[in-house]
XYZ file of C-alpha atoms in Angstrom:
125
model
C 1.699 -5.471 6.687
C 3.310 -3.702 9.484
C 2.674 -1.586 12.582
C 4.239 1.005 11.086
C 2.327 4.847 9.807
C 1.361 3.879 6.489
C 2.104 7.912 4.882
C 5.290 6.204 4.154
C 3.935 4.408 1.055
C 5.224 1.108 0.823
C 3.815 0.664 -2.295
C 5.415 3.781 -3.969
C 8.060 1.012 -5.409
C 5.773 -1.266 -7.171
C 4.997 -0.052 -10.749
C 1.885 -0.492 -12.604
C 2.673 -2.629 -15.358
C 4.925 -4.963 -13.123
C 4.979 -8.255 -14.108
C 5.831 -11.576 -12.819
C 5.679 -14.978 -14.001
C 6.390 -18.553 -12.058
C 5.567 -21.931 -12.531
C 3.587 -24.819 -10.972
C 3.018 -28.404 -10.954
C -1.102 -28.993 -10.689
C -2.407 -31.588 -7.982
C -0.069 -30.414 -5.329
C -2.899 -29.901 -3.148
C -5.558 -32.373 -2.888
C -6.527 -32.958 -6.681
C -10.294 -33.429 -7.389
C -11.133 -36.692 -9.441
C -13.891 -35.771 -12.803
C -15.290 -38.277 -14.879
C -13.350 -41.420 -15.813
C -10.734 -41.219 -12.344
C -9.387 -38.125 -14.130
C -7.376 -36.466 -11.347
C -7.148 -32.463 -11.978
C -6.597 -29.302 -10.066
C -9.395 -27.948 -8.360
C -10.234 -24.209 -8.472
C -8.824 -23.448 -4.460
C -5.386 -24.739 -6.047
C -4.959 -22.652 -9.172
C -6.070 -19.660 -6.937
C -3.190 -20.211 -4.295
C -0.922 -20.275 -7.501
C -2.329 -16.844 -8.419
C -1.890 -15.519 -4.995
C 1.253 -16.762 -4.078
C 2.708 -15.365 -7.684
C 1.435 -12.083 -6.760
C 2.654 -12.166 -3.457
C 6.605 -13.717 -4.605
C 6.418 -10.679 -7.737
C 5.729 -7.672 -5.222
C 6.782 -8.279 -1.990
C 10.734 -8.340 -2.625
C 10.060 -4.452 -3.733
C 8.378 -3.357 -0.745
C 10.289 -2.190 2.388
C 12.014 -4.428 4.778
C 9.610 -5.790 7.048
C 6.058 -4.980 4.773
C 4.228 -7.387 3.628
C 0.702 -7.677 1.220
C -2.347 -9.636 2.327
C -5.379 -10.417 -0.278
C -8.680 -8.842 0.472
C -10.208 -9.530 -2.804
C -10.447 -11.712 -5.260
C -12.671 -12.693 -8.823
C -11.123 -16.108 -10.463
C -12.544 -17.781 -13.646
C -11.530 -21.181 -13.953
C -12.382 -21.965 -17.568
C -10.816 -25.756 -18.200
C -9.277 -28.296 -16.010
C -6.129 -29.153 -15.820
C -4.865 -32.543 -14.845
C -2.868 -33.436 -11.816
C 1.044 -33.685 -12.622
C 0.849 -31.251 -15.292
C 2.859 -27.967 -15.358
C 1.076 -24.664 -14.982
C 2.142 -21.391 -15.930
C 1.271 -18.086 -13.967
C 1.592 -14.401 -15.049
C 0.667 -11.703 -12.958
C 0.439 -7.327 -14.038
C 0.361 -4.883 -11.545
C -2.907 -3.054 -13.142
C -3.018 -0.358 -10.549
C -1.387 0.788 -7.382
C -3.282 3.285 -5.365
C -0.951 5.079 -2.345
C -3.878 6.384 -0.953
C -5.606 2.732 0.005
C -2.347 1.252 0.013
C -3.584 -1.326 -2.210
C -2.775 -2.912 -5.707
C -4.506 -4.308 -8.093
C -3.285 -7.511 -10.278
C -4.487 -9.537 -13.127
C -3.463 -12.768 -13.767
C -3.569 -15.582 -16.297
C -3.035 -19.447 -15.314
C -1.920 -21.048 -18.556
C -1.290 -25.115 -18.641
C -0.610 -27.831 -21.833
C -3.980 -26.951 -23.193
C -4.080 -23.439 -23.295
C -5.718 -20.430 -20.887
C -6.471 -22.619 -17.652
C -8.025 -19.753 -15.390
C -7.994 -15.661 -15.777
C -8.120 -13.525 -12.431
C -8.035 -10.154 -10.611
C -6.797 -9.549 -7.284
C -6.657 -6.769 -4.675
C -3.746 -7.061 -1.818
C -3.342 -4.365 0.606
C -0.236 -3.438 2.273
């Protein structure tokens, strides 16, 4: 974010459709331990990943000196996935509305095993 009148659309660069993709190693945070001494990411983890893919996709379009901060977010975390392992994260600009000067992302956490967590995000800018 900046001080600066936002009628200049920072946004207008940022495409819907957009996508970005990085990759993670799970348990970089604290991991939680399940059943057995399993250690495996915990939810607050795999959520950072989401953001911070989001936020590394987007913000190298915007202006010099704009940023994006999160003001919403729904995350289903539908399997664990154990500490150590790598995790995949794709993001898509869904929609990018000028007049807020916010977009809206989906995004898909994918590990060994499959779909690890699905989400949808709102940043504003």
């Amino acid at each position: 974010m900046t001080d600066e009148s936002r009628s200049d659309d920072p946004l207008s660069a940022v495409a819907e459709g957009f996508a970005y993709e990085s990759t993670w190693e799970a348990g970089q945070m604290e991991p939680q331990t399940v059943a057995d001494g399993i250690e495996v990411a915990a939810t607050p983890e795999l959520i950072g990943f989401m953001e911070q893919t989001v936020y590394d996709g987007v913000v190298p379009q915007l202006p010099e000196g704009h940023r994006i901060v999160g003001v919403r977010i729904e995350c289903d975390h539908r399997a664990p996935t154990p500490a150590g392992e790598a995790v995949s994260v794709s993001i898509t600009v869904e929609e990018v509305d000028a007049e807020s000067g916010q977009i809206t992302s989906s995004a898909t956490v994918e590990d060994e095993g499959g779909v690890a967590a699905t989400g949808r995000m709102r940043h504003a800018s």
